[in-house]
Tab-separated table of C-alpha atoms in Angstrom:
chain	number	residue	atom	x	y	z
A	333	MET	CA	18.709	-14.240	-16.954
A	334	ARG	CA	19.599	-14.108	-13.278
A	335	THR	CA	22.275	-15.645	-11.094
A	336	LEU	CA	20.882	-17.069	-7.828
A	337	ILE	CA	23.006	-17.287	-4.694
A	338	HIS	CA	21.918	-18.587	-1.274
A	339	LYS	CA	23.293	-17.078	1.948
A	340	THR	CA	22.694	-17.583	5.667
A	341	ILE	CA	22.595	-14.671	8.129
A	342	GLU	CA	22.876	-14.634	11.916
A	343	ASN	CA	20.636	-11.674	12.785
A	344	PRO	CA	17.777	-11.012	10.316
A	345	ILE	CA	16.657	-7.803	12.059
A	346	ALA	CA	20.127	-6.238	11.956
A	347	PHE	CA	20.631	-7.468	8.387
A	348	LYS	CA	17.413	-5.797	7.184
A	349	LYS	CA	18.648	-2.498	8.602
A	350	GLN	CA	22.055	-2.878	6.944
A	351	LEU	CA	20.450	-3.862	3.647
A	352	LEU	CA	18.086	-0.883	3.582
A	353	ASP	CA	20.837	1.566	4.554
A	354	TRP	CA	23.128	0.155	1.836
A	355	SER	CA	20.370	0.516	-0.757
A	356	GLN	CA	20.168	4.309	-0.452
A	357	GLN	CA	22.852	4.771	-3.116
A	358	PHE	CA	20.436	3.590	-5.824
A	359	ARG	CA	17.954	5.672	-7.806
A	360	GLU	CA	15.149	3.055	-7.579
A	361	ILE	CA	14.351	1.146	-4.378
A	362	VAL	CA	11.524	-1.054	-3.165
A	363	PHE	CA	11.950	-2.493	0.348
A	364	MET	CA	9.055	-4.563	1.687
A	365	ASP	CA	8.977	-5.713	5.316
A	366	SER	CA	6.445	-8.069	6.934
A	367	ASN	CA	7.800	-7.185	10.400
A	368	ASP	CA	7.382	-10.897	11.265
A	369	TYR	CA	3.635	-10.338	11.573
A	370	PRO	CA	1.925	-13.762	11.652
A	371	GLN	CA	-0.028	-14.314	8.435
A	372	GLU	CA	-1.254	-17.251	6.425
A	373	PHE	CA	-0.332	-15.950	2.974
A	374	SER	CA	3.319	-14.969	2.839
A	375	SER	CA	6.351	-15.889	0.748
A	376	PHE	CA	9.061	-13.722	2.318
A	377	ASP	CA	9.847	-11.889	5.544
A	378	ALA	CA	11.387	-9.012	3.592
A	379	ILE	CA	12.367	-8.074	0.038
A	380	LEU	CA	14.781	-5.508	-1.354
A	381	ALA	CA	14.822	-4.646	-5.069
A	382	VAL	CA	17.166	-1.929	-6.361
A	383	ASP	CA	18.641	-0.339	-9.470
A	384	ALA	CA	16.422	-0.411	-12.559
A	385	PHE	CA	17.673	-2.263	-15.626
A	386	THR	CA	14.434	-1.317	-17.389
A	387	LEU	CA	11.400	0.623	-16.191
A	388	ILE	CA	7.997	1.940	-17.192
A	389	GLN	CA	6.354	5.096	-15.911
A	390	THR	CA	3.262	6.622	-17.434
A	391	ASP	CA	0.018	8.467	-16.863
A	392	TYR	CA	-3.275	6.576	-16.725
A	393	HIS	CA	-3.936	6.542	-20.506
A	394	ASN	CA	-3.668	2.881	-21.636
A	395	ALA	CA	-1.654	2.228	-18.488
A	396	PHE	CA	-2.886	-1.341	-17.917
A	397	GLU	CA	-2.198	-2.275	-21.545
A	398	ASP	CA	1.306	-0.765	-21.315
A	399	LEU	CA	1.946	-2.689	-18.095
A	400	GLN	CA	0.794	-5.935	-19.698
A	401	GLN	CA	3.172	-5.467	-22.628
A	402	TYR	CA	6.018	-4.590	-20.261
A	403	GLN	CA	5.438	-7.665	-18.101
A	404	GLN	CA	5.149	-9.995	-21.105
A	405	THR	CA	8.328	-8.548	-22.616
A	406	THR	CA	10.521	-8.772	-19.500
A	407	LYS	CA	9.144	-12.037	-18.013
A	408	ASP	CA	11.116	-11.110	-14.898
A	409	TRP	CA	10.710	-9.706	-11.398
A	410	LEU	CA	8.971	-6.315	-11.542
A	411	PHE	CA	8.416	-3.935	-8.628
A	412	GLY	CA	6.299	-0.817	-8.559
A	413	TYR	CA	2.935	0.756	-8.016
A	414	LEU	CA	-0.535	1.418	-9.373
A	415	SER	CA	-1.927	4.814	-8.396
A	416	TYR	CA	-5.588	5.200	-7.483
A	417	ASP	CA	-6.093	7.317	-10.591
A	418	LEU	CA	-5.685	4.296	-12.881
A	419	LYS	CA	-9.442	4.038	-12.304
A	420	ASN	CA	-9.604	6.522	-15.197
A	421	ASP	CA	-8.065	3.942	-17.537
A	422	SER	CA	-10.465	1.113	-16.722
A	423	GLU	CA	-13.618	3.245	-16.285
A	424	ASP	CA	-15.037	6.511	-17.632
A	425	LEU	CA	-13.806	8.558	-14.671
A	426	GLN	CA	-11.637	11.612	-14.042
A	427	SER	CA	-9.207	13.014	-11.452
A	428	ASN	CA	-9.241	16.806	-11.445
A	429	ASN	CA	-8.339	17.652	-7.851
A	430	ILE	CA	-5.196	19.284	-6.406
A	431	ASP	CA	-1.996	17.259	-6.899
A	432	GLY	CA	0.950	18.580	-4.903
A	433	LEU	CA	3.036	15.406	-5.272
A	434	ASP	CA	3.123	14.959	-9.058
A	435	PHE	CA	4.005	11.232	-9.102
A	436	PRO	CA	3.500	9.192	-12.313
A	437	ASP	CA	0.194	7.295	-12.312
A	438	LEU	CA	2.028	3.999	-12.869
A	439	PHE	CA	5.639	3.032	-12.192
A	440	PHE	CA	7.386	-0.361	-12.381
A	441	PHE	CA	11.012	-1.374	-12.728
A	442	GLN	CA	13.028	-4.511	-13.409
A	443	PRO	CA	15.722	-4.568	-10.692
A	444	LYS	CA	19.314	-5.476	-11.407
A	445	LYS	CA	19.734	-6.592	-7.781
A	446	LEU	CA	17.193	-8.439	-5.637
A	447	PHE	CA	17.328	-9.880	-2.084
A	448	LEU	CA	14.637	-12.218	-0.716
A	449	LEU	CA	14.688	-12.921	3.049
A	450	LYS	CA	12.972	-15.788	4.852
A	451	GLY	CA	14.029	-16.598	8.395
A	452	ASN	CA	17.835	-16.554	8.413
A	453	GLN	CA	18.051	-17.416	4.699
A	454	VAL	CA	18.711	-14.908	1.929
A	455	VAL	CA	18.302	-15.669	-1.768
A	456	ILE	CA	20.110	-13.170	-3.986
A	457	HIS	CA	18.959	-12.689	-7.598
A	458	TYR	CA	21.356	-10.584	-9.724
A	459	LEU	CA	20.955	-10.045	-13.427
A	460	ASN	CA	23.839	-11.730	-15.250
A	461	LEU	CA	25.161	-8.385	-16.421
A	462	CYS	CA	26.123	-7.479	-12.826
A	463	ASP	CA	26.516	-10.869	-11.098
A	464	ASP	CA	30.261	-10.248	-10.714
A	465	GLU	CA	29.302	-7.642	-8.058
A	466	VAL	CA	27.548	-10.089	-5.700
A	467	ASP	CA	30.493	-10.933	-3.447
A	468	GLU	CA	31.673	-7.345	-3.097
A	469	ASP	CA	28.099	-6.139	-2.378
A	470	TRP	CA	27.551	-8.908	0.179
A	471	ASP	CA	30.746	-8.070	2.066
A	472	THR	CA	29.864	-4.367	1.999
A	473	ILE	CA	26.354	-5.008	3.374
A	474	LEU	CA	27.607	-7.224	6.219
A	475	ALA	CA	30.213	-4.629	7.173
A	476	TRP	CA	27.750	-1.746	6.908
A	477	VAL	CA	27.412	0.386	10.012
A	478	PRO	CA	23.894	1.874	9.939
A	479	ASN	CA	23.659	5.634	10.195
A	480	THR	CA	22.503	6.576	13.698
A	481	THR	CA	22.063	10.277	12.948
A	482	ILE	CA	18.489	11.154	13.822
A	483	ASP	CA	16.449	13.465	11.631
A	484	SER	CA	15.195	15.896	14.263
A	485	SER	CA	13.309	18.070	11.794
A	486	VAL	CA	9.761	18.893	12.820
A	487	VAL	CA	7.269	18.931	9.982
A	488	THR	CA	4.165	21.009	10.572
A	489	VAL	CA	1.367	19.570	8.474
A	490	GLN	CA	-1.957	21.233	7.879
A	491	PRO	CA	-5.263	19.681	6.868
A	492	ARG	CA	-6.392	20.405	3.316
A	493	ILE	CA	-9.944	20.859	4.647
A	494	SER	CA	-11.118	22.085	8.049
A	495	LYS	CA	-13.094	19.964	10.480
A	496	GLU	CA	-16.140	22.115	9.690
A	497	SER	CA	-15.727	21.458	5.968
A	498	TYR	CA	-15.173	17.739	6.602
A	499	VAL	CA	-18.411	17.471	8.590
A	500	LYS	CA	-20.292	19.358	5.868
A	501	LYS	CA	-18.948	17.080	3.122
A	502	VAL	CA	-19.795	13.930	5.084
A	503	SER	CA	-23.298	15.308	5.598
A	504	THR	CA	-23.572	15.668	1.806
A	505	LEU	CA	-22.448	12.055	1.462
A	506	LEU	CA	-25.144	11.041	3.939
A	507	ASP	CA	-27.708	12.764	1.705
A	508	HIS	CA	-26.476	10.604	-1.209
A	509	LEU	CA	-26.714	7.506	0.975
A	510	HIS	CA	-30.242	8.272	2.126
A	511	ARG	CA	-31.301	8.853	-1.494
A	512	GLY	CA	-29.918	5.449	-2.428
A	513	ASP	CA	-27.160	6.776	-4.729
A	514	LEU	CA	-24.696	4.480	-2.930
A	515	TYR	CA	-24.433	2.185	0.116
A	516	GLU	CA	-21.000	3.162	1.362
A	517	ALA	CA	-18.240	5.606	0.422
A	518	ASN	CA	-14.642	5.897	1.553
A	519	PHE	CA	-14.088	9.623	2.044
A	520	CYS	CA	-10.496	10.851	2.464
A	521	MET	CA	-8.713	14.037	3.421
A	522	GLU	CA	-5.116	15.165	3.036
A	523	PHE	CA	-2.601	16.579	5.502
A	524	TYR	CA	0.287	18.323	3.778
A	525	ALA	CA	3.410	20.456	4.206
A	526	GLU	CA	5.181	22.658	1.673
A	527	ASN	CA	8.853	23.756	1.556
A	528	THR	CA	9.750	20.753	3.699
A	529	THR	CA	12.999	18.809	3.903
A	530	ILE	CA	13.129	15.407	5.612
A	531	ASN	CA	15.394	12.364	5.713
A	532	PRO	CA	13.019	9.779	4.181
A	533	LEU	CA	14.907	6.747	5.500
A	534	ASP	CA	14.882	8.019	9.075
A	535	LYS	CA	11.174	8.844	8.911
A	536	PHE	CA	10.451	5.363	7.506
A	537	ASP	CA	12.475	3.729	10.298
A	538	LYS	CA	10.404	5.594	12.886
A	539	LEU	CA	7.083	4.873	11.185
A	540	ASN	CA	7.881	1.187	10.763
A	541	THR	CA	9.111	0.867	14.355
A	542	ILE	CA	5.952	2.302	15.910
A	543	SER	CA	3.568	0.531	13.496
A	544	GLN	CA	5.148	-2.872	12.624
A	545	THR	CA	2.580	-3.765	9.981
A	546	PRO	CA	2.787	-6.761	7.623
A	547	PHE	CA	2.941	-4.810	4.343
A	548	ALA	CA	5.349	-1.997	5.199
A	549	VAL	CA	7.179	-0.452	2.219
A	550	TYR	CA	10.003	1.981	1.612
A	551	PHE	CA	9.841	3.136	-2.012
A	552	LYS	CA	12.104	5.498	-3.910
A	553	ASN	CA	11.948	6.642	-7.521
A	554	ASN	CA	14.743	9.200	-7.763
A	555	GLN	CA	13.291	12.060	-5.660
A	556	GLN	CA	9.845	10.575	-5.049
A	557	PHE	CA	9.325	8.560	-1.874
A	558	LEU	CA	6.658	6.420	-0.235
A	559	LEU	CA	7.057	5.583	3.461
A	560	SER	CA	4.308	3.108	4.199
A	561	ALA	CA	3.089	1.281	7.300
A	562	THR	CA	0.051	-0.258	5.675
A	563	PRO	CA	-1.661	-3.257	7.295
A	564	GLU	CA	-3.788	-4.064	4.228
A	565	ARG	CA	-3.358	-6.503	1.338
A	566	TYR	CA	-5.018	-5.634	-1.964
A	567	LEU	CA	-4.460	-8.786	-4.003
A	568	ARG	CA	-2.124	-11.778	-4.079
A	569	LYS	CA	-1.831	-14.509	-6.708
A	570	GLU	CA	-0.362	-17.950	-5.935
A	571	GLY	CA	-0.685	-20.247	-8.930
A	572	GLU	CA	-4.352	-20.035	-9.840
A	573	GLN	CA	-5.464	-18.813	-6.390
A	574	LEU	CA	-6.272	-15.143	-5.766
A	575	ILE	CA	-6.428	-13.723	-2.233
A	576	SER	CA	-7.844	-10.314	-1.262
A	577	GLN	CA	-8.027	-9.032	2.339
A	578	PRO	CA	-10.003	-5.787	2.673
A	579	ILE	CA	-9.941	-3.841	5.925
A	580	LYS	CA	-13.052	-2.067	7.165
A	581	GLY	CA	-13.445	-1.410	10.864
A	582	THR	CA	-11.004	0.356	13.199
A	583	ALA	CA	-10.710	0.660	16.993
A	584	LYS	CA	-8.224	2.231	19.401
A	585	ARG	CA	-5.469	0.346	21.214
A	586	PHE	CA	-5.074	0.929	24.961
A	587	SER	CA	-2.070	0.400	27.235
A	588	ASP	CA	-4.340	-1.179	29.852
A	589	SER	CA	-4.923	-4.807	28.802
A	590	ASN	CA	-8.524	-4.895	30.018
A	591	GLU	CA	-9.421	-1.690	28.181
A	592	ASP	CA	-7.642	-2.970	25.088
A	593	GLN	CA	-9.554	-6.256	25.144
A	594	GLU	CA	-12.811	-4.376	25.656
A	595	SER	CA	-12.029	-2.175	22.627
A	596	LYS	CA	-11.310	-5.276	20.540
A	597	GLU	CA	-14.551	-7.001	21.576
A	598	LYS	CA	-16.557	-3.839	20.961
A	599	LEU	CA	-15.157	-3.648	17.420
A	600	ALA	CA	-16.007	-7.308	16.754
A	601	SER	CA	-19.646	-6.812	17.732
A	602	ASP	CA	-20.229	-3.262	16.443
A	603	PRO	CA	-23.137	-3.449	13.937
A	604	LYS	CA	-21.964	-0.384	11.977
A	605	GLU	CA	-18.382	-1.679	11.598
A	606	ARG	CA	-19.599	-5.153	10.620
A	607	ALA	CA	-22.014	-3.688	8.075
A	608	GLU	CA	-19.161	-1.666	6.518
A	609	ASN	CA	-16.947	-4.729	6.288
A	610	ILE	CA	-19.644	-7.008	4.884
A	611	MET	CA	-20.580	-4.501	2.167
A	612	ILE	CA	-16.962	-4.250	1.007
A	613	THR	CA	-16.489	-8.016	1.257
A	614	ASP	CA	-19.458	-8.381	-1.083
A	615	LEU	CA	-17.944	-5.818	-3.459
A	616	VAL	CA	-14.605	-7.688	-3.516
A	617	ARG	CA	-16.452	-10.979	-4.105
A	618	ASN	CA	-18.121	-9.373	-7.103
A	619	ASP	CA	-14.809	-7.968	-8.408
A	620	LEU	CA	-13.085	-11.366	-8.129
A	621	SER	CA	-16.011	-13.192	-9.752
A	622	ARG	CA	-15.305	-11.359	-13.037
A	623	SER	CA	-12.088	-13.346	-13.559
A	624	ALA	CA	-12.843	-16.466	-11.508
A	625	GLN	CA	-13.515	-20.056	-12.438
A	626	LYS	CA	-17.217	-20.672	-11.870
A	627	GLY	CA	-18.151	-21.323	-8.247
A	628	THR	CA	-14.668	-20.691	-6.805
A	629	VAL	CA	-15.195	-17.335	-5.052
A	630	GLN	CA	-15.226	-17.926	-1.294
A	631	VAL	CA	-15.192	-15.827	1.851
A	632	GLN	CA	-12.512	-17.637	3.829
A	633	GLU	CA	-12.848	-15.355	6.869
A	634	LEU	CA	-15.487	-12.715	7.576
A	635	CYS	CA	-14.860	-9.808	9.964
A	636	GLY	CA	-11.777	-11.254	11.665
A	637	ILE	CA	-10.187	-8.980	14.284
A	638	TYR	CA	-6.449	-8.330	14.048
A	639	SER	CA	-4.338	-6.204	16.376
A	640	PHE	CA	-1.519	-3.885	15.304
A	641	GLN	CA	0.657	-1.508	17.312
A	642	GLN	CA	-1.637	1.490	16.746
A	643	VAL	CA	-5.115	0.041	16.149
A	644	HIS	CA	-7.339	-3.039	16.037
A	645	GLN	CA	-8.704	-3.773	12.554
A	646	MET	CA	-11.546	-5.834	11.108
A	647	ILE	CA	-10.305	-7.851	8.122
A	648	SER	CA	-12.045	-10.284	5.784
A	649	THR	CA	-10.346	-12.749	3.430
A	650	ILE	CA	-11.857	-13.560	0.024
A	651	THR	CA	-10.342	-16.123	-2.350
A	652	SER	CA	-11.012	-17.366	-5.871
A	653	LYS	CA	-9.426	-19.464	-8.613
A	654	LEU	CA	-8.404	-17.589	-11.731
A	655	ASP	CA	-9.891	-18.555	-15.072
A	656	ASN	CA	-6.827	-19.095	-17.280
A	657	LYS	CA	-8.241	-16.998	-20.105
A	658	PHE	CA	-7.395	-13.911	-18.035
A	659	SER	CA	-3.905	-12.457	-17.554
A	660	ASN	CA	-2.424	-11.038	-14.351
A	661	VAL	CA	-2.992	-7.500	-15.560
A	662	ASP	CA	-6.592	-8.351	-16.537
A	663	VAL	CA	-7.222	-9.287	-12.905
A	664	LEU	CA	-5.738	-6.039	-11.648
A	665	ARG	CA	-7.772	-4.020	-14.141
A	666	MET	CA	-11.004	-5.778	-13.066
A	667	THR	CA	-10.459	-5.347	-9.328
A	668	PHE	CA	-8.624	-2.026	-9.022
A	669	PRO	CA	-8.830	0.144	-6.964
A	670	MET	CA	-9.347	-1.912	-3.822
A	671	GLY	CA	-13.025	-1.811	-2.844
A	672	SER	CA	-12.222	-0.800	0.729
A	673	MET	CA	-10.892	2.510	-0.646
A	674	THR	CA	-13.871	3.303	-2.885
A	675	GLY	CA	-17.252	2.223	-1.561
A	676	ALA	CA	-20.261	0.567	-3.147
A	677	PRO	CA	-21.485	0.546	-5.824
A	678	LYS	CA	-17.903	1.114	-6.851
A	679	ILE	CA	-18.219	3.438	-9.857
A	680	SER	CA	-20.949	5.588	-8.293
A	681	ALA	CA	-18.874	5.903	-5.127
A	682	MET	CA	-15.743	6.938	-7.064
A	683	LYS	CA	-17.679	9.612	-8.971
A	684	ILE	CA	-19.224	11.092	-5.826
A	685	ILE	CA	-16.047	11.092	-3.709
A	686	GLU	CA	-14.143	12.730	-6.588
A	687	GLU	CA	-16.615	15.627	-6.372
A	688	LEU	CA	-16.323	15.981	-2.599
A	689	GLU	CA	-12.602	15.357	-2.021
A	690	VAL	CA	-10.259	18.241	-2.837
A	691	THR	CA	-6.996	16.303	-3.321
A	692	LYS	CA	-6.053	13.922	-6.111
A	693	ARG	CA	-5.328	10.642	-4.318
A	694	GLY	CA	-2.463	9.548	-6.555
A	695	LEU	CA	-0.477	6.738	-4.946
A	696	TYR	CA	-2.509	7.002	-1.726
A	697	SER	CA	-5.153	4.233	-1.791
A	698	GLY	CA	-3.421	2.717	-4.807
A	699	ALA	CA	-1.192	-0.350	-4.488
A	700	ILE	CA	2.498	-1.219	-4.411
A	701	GLY	CA	4.029	-4.656	-4.851
A	702	TYR	CA	5.639	-7.046	-7.297
A	703	PHE	CA	5.240	-9.593	-10.070
A	704	ASN	CA	7.562	-12.606	-10.122
A	705	PRO	CA	8.726	-14.517	-13.236
A	706	ASN	CA	6.390	-17.461	-12.422
A	707	GLY	CA	3.261	-15.375	-12.950
A	708	ASN	CA	2.499	-14.718	-9.267
A	709	PHE	CA	2.121	-11.306	-7.661
A	710	ASP	CA	1.416	-9.589	-4.350
A	711	PHE	CA	0.192	-6.018	-3.790
A	712	ASN	CA	-0.737	-4.029	-0.702
A	713	VAL	CA	-3.112	-1.078	-0.312
A	714	VAL	CA	-1.296	2.222	0.197
A	715	ILE	CA	-2.733	3.590	3.448
A	716	ARG	CA	-1.065	4.808	6.680
A	717	SER	CA	1.660	6.225	4.431
A	718	ILE	CA	3.743	9.368	4.003
A	719	LEU	CA	4.398	10.543	0.435
A	720	TYR	CA	7.244	12.944	-0.279
A	721	ASN	CA	8.467	14.735	-3.381
A	722	GLN	CA	12.014	15.788	-2.478
A	723	ASP	CA	12.412	17.989	-5.542
A	724	LYS	CA	9.192	19.941	-4.862
A	725	LYS	CA	9.731	19.748	-1.057
A	726	TYR	CA	6.116	18.658	-0.740
A	727	LEU	CA	5.024	16.128	1.878
A	728	SER	CA	1.587	14.562	2.157
A	729	PHE	CA	-0.407	11.906	3.901
A	730	SER	CA	-4.101	11.148	3.668
A	731	VAL	CA	-6.572	9.316	5.854
A	732	GLY	CA	-10.151	8.248	5.325
A	733	SER	CA	-13.074	6.348	6.722
A	734	ALA	CA	-16.092	4.493	5.415
A	735	ILE	CA	-19.274	6.541	5.421
A	736	THR	CA	-22.542	4.599	5.674
A	737	SER	CA	-26.098	5.639	6.508
A	738	LEU	CA	-25.258	4.939	10.192
A	739	SER	CA	-22.262	7.298	10.207
A	740	ASN	CA	-21.890	10.239	12.545
A	741	PRO	CA	-19.692	12.914	10.863
A	742	GLU	CA	-17.977	13.871	14.131
A	743	ASN	CA	-17.111	10.235	14.889
A	744	GLU	CA	-15.784	9.718	11.369
A	745	TYR	CA	-13.519	12.729	11.791
A	746	GLU	CA	-12.168	11.263	15.042
A	747	GLU	CA	-11.502	7.942	13.255
A	748	CYS	CA	-9.469	9.808	10.644
A	749	LEU	CA	-7.391	11.455	13.373
A	750	LEU	CA	-6.802	8.039	14.970
A	751	LYS	CA	-5.489	6.687	11.664
A	752	ALA	CA	-3.267	9.760	11.275
A	753	LYS	CA	-1.724	9.359	14.736
A	754	ALA	CA	1.387	7.417	13.686
A	755	MET	CA	2.221	9.788	10.822
A	756	HIS	CA	1.817	12.829	13.064
A	757	GLU	CA	4.049	11.223	15.687
A	758	VAL	CA	6.791	10.477	13.147
A	759	LEU	CA	6.761	13.989	11.692
A	760	ARG	CA	6.832	15.697	15.092
């Protein structure tokens, strides 16, 4: 059981900073920030969950079944992630590539302390076992003076594959496409650094400041960190409604307003980008139809253009109504990983990209989010993110692009570099 307390704050932006700084004392942290990005489907402006009362972490074997049992047992707020490699639990697939990060395939925790922000209102949920700490914590947070020490470390990352190798691998993918083995594949490459020490909070602050995306996350599990500026939603459940918002289609931002508008319009009308988006929209429609009430799968918006600090993106919104014979975890199992990160047909694409990629994706292109006690959930797609294992001193980020029969390998490589721009900037 939880004690609920309502508070009012004067400055939500300053309070979020104080809250996140205060949270660093805890072993488990999930901080989610919408950055006040305008969106139709949103419950909170920011969330902080800290300090595990219970938790589950496991490899992919029976992971979805273990998660279902955990959720049904706790019937509480749960925060955590699904790594891309859970595909091996739901399908006959493997992940045999290099893994420098060594994160669990699945991790969720039941927080003792939870803060939900909306406007200037804060709802605090503390488990009864620690609700006597609310007032002291609240006073400490409000009096908190954020650390202004800047992490000036420069991290030199190197690509796991060369540009030459990338072009060769994309050419192999094009051979598969021309043979009809698949219609589209999301091919990714890793940038990494070894023997590296960073201040994760400072790097997240920088990444979030220059990106300001609606699904930003700071995640900590002891010495494992995710610093995410993702703009993409994987799946949200509100009552019986499911909402998925795949991104396919990327264009540069420009400081000149005319150039920027031209880039946006070019993206909206680009036949290759539209074809990519429509193929993945169709894949997501198919994924949602497996758990939907008959006739309820709808494309609410097709190929909408949305602007972020770093890039313009093409986003579609697909909705459905859940058939009540399926559980929350059933839905995740049937739709995971997000189609925008695999390709189509989904299983064929995952098999082929596993052969061509050299890094195990792990949490990259997986999902992080929460379940609430009412049976709703919300998960993002982990892209535009830095992953860091403090114990191993290993840092990594990956980027990818959708390869179709119209793709030019050189252009795809440039798109990857565009997506990597914010992470490079933060680490320099």
